[in-house]
mmCIF file of C-alpha atoms in Angstrom:
data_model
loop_
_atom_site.group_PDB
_atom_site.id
_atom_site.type_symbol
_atom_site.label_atom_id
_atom_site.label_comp_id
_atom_site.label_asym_id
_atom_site.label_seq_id
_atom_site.Cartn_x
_atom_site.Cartn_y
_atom_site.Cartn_z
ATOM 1 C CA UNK A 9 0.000 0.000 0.000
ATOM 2 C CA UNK A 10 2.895 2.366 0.356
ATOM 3 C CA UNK A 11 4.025 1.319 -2.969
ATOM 4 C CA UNK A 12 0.898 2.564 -4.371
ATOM 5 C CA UNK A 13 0.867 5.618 -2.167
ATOM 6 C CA UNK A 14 4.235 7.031 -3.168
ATOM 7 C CA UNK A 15 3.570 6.266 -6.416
ATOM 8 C CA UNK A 16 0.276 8.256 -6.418
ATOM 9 C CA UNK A 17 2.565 10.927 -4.449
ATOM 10 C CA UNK A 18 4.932 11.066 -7.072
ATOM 11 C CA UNK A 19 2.401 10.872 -10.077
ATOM 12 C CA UNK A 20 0.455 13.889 -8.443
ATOM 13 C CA UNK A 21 3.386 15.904 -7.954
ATOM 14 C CA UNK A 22 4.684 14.730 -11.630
ATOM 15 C CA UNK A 23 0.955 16.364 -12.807
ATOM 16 C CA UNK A 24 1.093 19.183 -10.661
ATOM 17 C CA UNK A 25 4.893 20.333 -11.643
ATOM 18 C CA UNK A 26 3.517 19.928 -15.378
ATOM 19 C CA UNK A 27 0.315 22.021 -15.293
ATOM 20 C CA UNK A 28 2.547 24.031 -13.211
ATOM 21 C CA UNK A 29 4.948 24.784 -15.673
ATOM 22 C CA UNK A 30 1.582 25.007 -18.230
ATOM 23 C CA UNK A 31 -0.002 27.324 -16.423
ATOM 24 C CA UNK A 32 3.452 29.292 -16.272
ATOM 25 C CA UNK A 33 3.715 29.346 -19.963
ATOM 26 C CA UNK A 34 0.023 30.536 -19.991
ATOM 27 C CA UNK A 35 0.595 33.617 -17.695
ATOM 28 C CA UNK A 36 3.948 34.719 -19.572
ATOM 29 C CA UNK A 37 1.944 34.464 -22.835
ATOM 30 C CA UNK A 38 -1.108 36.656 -21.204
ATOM 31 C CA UNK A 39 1.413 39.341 -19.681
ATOM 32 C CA UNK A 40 3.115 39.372 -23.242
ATOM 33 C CA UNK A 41 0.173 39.724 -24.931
ATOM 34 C CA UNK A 42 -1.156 42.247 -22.036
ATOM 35 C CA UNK A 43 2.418 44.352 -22.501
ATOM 36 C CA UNK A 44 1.281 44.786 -26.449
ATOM 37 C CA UNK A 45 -1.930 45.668 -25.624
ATOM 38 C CA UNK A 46 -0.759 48.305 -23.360
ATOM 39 C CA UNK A 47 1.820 49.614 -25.973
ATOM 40 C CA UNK A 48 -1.090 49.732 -28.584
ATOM 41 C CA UNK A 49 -3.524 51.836 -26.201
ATOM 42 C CA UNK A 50 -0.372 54.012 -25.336
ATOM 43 C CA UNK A 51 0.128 54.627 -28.885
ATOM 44 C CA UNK A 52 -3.971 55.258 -29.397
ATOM 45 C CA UNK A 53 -3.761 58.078 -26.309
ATOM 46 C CA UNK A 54 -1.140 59.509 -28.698
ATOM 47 C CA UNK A 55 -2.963 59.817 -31.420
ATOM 48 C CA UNK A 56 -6.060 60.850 -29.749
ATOM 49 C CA UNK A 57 -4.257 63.653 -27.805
ATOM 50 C CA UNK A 58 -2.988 64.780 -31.411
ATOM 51 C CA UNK A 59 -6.573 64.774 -33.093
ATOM 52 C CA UNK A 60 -7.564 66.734 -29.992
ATOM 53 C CA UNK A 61 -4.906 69.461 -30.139
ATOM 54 C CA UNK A 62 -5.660 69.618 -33.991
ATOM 55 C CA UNK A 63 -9.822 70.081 -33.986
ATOM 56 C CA UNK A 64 -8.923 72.776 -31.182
ATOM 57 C CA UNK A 65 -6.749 74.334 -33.304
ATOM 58 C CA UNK A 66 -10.144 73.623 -36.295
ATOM 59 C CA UNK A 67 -12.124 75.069 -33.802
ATOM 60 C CA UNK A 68 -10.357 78.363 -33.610
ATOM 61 C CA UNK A 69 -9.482 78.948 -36.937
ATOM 62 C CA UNK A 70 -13.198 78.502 -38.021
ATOM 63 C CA UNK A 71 -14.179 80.486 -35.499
ATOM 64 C CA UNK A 72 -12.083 83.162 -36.277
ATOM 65 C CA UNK A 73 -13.166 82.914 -40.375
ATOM 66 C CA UNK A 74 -16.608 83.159 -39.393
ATOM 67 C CA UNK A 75 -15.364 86.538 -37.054
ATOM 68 C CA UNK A 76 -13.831 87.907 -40.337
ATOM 69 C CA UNK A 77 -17.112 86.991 -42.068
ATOM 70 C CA UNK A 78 -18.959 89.698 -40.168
ATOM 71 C CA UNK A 79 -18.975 93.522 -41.419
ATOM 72 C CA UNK A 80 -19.471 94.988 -37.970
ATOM 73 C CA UNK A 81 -15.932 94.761 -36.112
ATOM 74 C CA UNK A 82 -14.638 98.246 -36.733
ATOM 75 C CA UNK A 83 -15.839 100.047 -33.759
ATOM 76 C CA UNK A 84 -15.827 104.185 -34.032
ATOM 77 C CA UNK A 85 -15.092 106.297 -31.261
ATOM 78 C CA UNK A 86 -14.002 109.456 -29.586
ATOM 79 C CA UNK A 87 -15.783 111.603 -32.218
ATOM 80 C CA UNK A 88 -14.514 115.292 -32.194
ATOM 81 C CA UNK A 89 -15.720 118.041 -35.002
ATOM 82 C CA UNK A 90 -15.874 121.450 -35.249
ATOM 83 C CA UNK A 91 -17.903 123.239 -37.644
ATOM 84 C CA UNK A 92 -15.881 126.297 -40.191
ATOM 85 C CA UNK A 93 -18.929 128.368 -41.465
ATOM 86 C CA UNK A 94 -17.119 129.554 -45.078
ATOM 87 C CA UNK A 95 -18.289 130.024 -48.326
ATOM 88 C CA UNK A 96 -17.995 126.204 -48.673
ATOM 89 C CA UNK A 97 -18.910 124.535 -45.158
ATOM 90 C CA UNK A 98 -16.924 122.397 -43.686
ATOM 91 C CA UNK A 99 -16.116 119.989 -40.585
ATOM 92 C CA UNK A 100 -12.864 119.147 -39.369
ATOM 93 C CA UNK A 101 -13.419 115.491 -37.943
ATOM 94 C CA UNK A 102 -11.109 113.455 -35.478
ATOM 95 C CA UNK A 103 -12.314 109.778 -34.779
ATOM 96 C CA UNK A 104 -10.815 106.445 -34.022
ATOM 97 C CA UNK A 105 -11.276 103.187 -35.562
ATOM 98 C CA UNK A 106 -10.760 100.278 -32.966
ATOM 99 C CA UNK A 107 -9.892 96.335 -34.567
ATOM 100 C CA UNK A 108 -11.850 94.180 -33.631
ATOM 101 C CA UNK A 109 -11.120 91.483 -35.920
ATOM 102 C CA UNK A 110 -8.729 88.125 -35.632
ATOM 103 C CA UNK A 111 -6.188 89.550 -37.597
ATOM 104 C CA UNK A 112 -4.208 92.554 -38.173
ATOM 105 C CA UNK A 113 -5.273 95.213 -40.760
ATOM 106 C CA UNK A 114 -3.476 96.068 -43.727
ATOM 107 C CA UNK A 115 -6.014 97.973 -45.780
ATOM 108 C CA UNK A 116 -9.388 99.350 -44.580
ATOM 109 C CA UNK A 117 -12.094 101.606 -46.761
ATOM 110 C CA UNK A 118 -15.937 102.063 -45.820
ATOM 111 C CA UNK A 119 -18.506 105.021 -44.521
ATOM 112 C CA UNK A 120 -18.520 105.895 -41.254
ATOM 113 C CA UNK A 121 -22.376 107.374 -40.048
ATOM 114 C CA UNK A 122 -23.371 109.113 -37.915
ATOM 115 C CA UNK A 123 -26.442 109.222 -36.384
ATOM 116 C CA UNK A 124 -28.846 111.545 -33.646
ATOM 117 C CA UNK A 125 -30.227 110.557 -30.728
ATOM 118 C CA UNK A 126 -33.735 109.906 -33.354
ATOM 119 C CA UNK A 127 -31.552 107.634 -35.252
ATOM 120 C CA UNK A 128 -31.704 110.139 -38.056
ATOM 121 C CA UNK A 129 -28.092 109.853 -40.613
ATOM 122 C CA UNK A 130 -26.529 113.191 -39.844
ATOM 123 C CA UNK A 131 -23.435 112.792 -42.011
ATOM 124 C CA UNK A 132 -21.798 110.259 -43.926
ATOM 125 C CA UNK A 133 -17.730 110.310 -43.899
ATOM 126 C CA UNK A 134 -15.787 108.406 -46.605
ATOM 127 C CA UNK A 135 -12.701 107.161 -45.879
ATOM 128 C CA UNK A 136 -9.816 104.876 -47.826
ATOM 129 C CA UNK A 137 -6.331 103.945 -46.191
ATOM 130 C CA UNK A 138 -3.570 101.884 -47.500
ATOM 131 C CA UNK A 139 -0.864 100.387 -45.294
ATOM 132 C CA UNK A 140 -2.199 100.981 -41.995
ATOM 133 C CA UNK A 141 -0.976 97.704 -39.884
ATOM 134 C CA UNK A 142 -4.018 97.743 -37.302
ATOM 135 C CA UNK A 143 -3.379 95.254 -35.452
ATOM 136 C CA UNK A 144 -6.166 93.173 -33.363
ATOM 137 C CA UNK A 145 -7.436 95.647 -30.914
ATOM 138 C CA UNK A 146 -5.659 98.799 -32.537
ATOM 139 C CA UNK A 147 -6.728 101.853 -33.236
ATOM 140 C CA UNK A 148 -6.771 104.183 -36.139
ATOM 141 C CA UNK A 149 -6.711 107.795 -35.417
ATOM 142 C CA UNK A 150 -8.753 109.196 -38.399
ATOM 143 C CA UNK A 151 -8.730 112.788 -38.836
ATOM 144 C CA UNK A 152 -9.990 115.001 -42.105
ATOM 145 C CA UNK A 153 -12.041 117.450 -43.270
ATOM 146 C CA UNK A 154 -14.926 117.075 -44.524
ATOM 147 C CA UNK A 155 -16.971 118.979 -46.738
ATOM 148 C CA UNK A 156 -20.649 119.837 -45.934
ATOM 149 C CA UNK A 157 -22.890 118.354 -48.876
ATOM 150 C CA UNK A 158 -26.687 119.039 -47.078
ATOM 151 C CA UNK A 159 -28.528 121.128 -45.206
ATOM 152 C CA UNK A 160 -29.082 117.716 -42.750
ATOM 153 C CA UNK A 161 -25.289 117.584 -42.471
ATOM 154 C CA UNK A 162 -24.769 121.720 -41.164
ATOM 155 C CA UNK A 163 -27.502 120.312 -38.076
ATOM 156 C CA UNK A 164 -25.142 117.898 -36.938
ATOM 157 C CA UNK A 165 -23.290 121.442 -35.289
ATOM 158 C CA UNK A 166 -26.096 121.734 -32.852
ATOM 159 C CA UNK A 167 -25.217 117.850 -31.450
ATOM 160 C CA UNK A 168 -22.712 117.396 -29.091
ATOM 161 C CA UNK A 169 -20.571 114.418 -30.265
ATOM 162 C CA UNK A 170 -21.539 112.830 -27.126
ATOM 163 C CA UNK A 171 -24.807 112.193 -27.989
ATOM 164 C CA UNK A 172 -24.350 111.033 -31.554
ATOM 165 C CA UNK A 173 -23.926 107.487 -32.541
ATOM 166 C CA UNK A 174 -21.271 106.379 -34.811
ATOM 167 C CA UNK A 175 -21.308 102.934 -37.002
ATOM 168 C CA UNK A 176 -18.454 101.761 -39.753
ATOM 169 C CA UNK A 177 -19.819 100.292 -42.574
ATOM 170 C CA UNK A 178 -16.665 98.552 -44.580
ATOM 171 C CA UNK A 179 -16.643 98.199 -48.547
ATOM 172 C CA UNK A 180 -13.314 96.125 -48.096
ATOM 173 C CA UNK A 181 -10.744 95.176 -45.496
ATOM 174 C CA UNK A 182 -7.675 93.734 -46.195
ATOM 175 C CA UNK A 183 -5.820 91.491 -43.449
ATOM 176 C CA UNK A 184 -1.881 90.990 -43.074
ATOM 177 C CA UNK A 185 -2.531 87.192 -43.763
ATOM 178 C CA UNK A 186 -4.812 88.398 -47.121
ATOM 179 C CA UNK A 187 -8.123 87.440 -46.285
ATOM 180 C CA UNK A 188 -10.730 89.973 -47.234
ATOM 181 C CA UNK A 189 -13.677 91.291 -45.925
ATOM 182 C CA UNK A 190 -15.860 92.701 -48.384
ATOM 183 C CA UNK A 191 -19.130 94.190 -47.510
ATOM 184 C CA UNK A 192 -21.774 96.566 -49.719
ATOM 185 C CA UNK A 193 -20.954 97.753 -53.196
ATOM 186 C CA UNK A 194 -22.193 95.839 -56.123
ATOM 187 C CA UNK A 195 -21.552 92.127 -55.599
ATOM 188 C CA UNK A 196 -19.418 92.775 -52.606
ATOM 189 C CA UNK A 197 -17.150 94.836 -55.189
ATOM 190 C CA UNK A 198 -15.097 98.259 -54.418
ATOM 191 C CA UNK A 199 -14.271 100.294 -57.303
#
């Protein structure tokens, strides 16, 4: 009975040792195959972190195309005139132009209005420059004289500039990067 005993013993531990050494194999192939797994995700992170950088970047370079889209980010300010009563009226105007576009400005014409406190278009003011490199959220110091062309235009002396309202309305605007803006004229033409 011993006989068969040890040689149960030694049997079992025979088996044992050899799924032992099986179920080794099996564990170094599963960390292996875990190890490239974990290589492969690390790699997919990567890529994702790359395509997230990238539509972020999308995301503000469409939004700023849409921006310079838009005909209504020249903001006028600080209005100043003073009215010369000769045999051909005049004003002598001061006012700024602020940027409010994406991108810096390299050429910039429109109409600048400007308006009562009944909404009423007092005067309309022309104006063309070349070369100007506005730069986002730079101003333009505009001054000129302009020449009275109505009756409506010699009331705008009894406003104070204070309580007139000024709007830029842009025929074309040139960026540094050359996108254009082009807004009124005939087909969104200046000529």
């Amino acid at each position: 009975m011993k006989k068969l005993i040890t040689i149960l013993l030694i049997s079992s531990i025979g088996a044992f040792s050899a799924s032992n050494s099986d179920i080794e194999k099996k564990l170094n192939f599963l960390i292996e195959k875990m190890n490239r797994m974990e290589k492969k995700l690390n790699s997919k992170d990567r890529e994702i972190e790359t395509l997230k950088k990238e539509v972020k970047k999308q995301k503000v370079e469409t939004k700023k195309r849409f921006t310079t889209q838009s005909c209504t980010n020249i903001k006028v300010s600080n209005l100043n005139f003073t009215y010369n009563k000769e045999v051909i009226p005049y004003y002598n105007l001061s006012y700024t132009l602020t940027n409010k576009y994406p991108y810096a400005i390299k050429k910039i014409a429109g109409k600048v209005k400007i308006k009562d406190n009944d909404g009423v278009t007092v005067m309309t003011d022309y104006i063309a420059k070349e070369n100007v490199n506005l730069p986002k959220n730079g101003t333009l110091n505009i001054k000129k004289v302009h020449t009275v062309e109505s009756d409506l235009e010699k009331t705008m002396n009894e406003e104070t500039p204070a309580t007139l309202k000024l709007t830029f309305i842009p025929t074309q605007i040139i960026f540094t990067n050359g996108e254009q803006v082009s807004c009124g004229g005939i087909f969104n033409t200046i000529f």
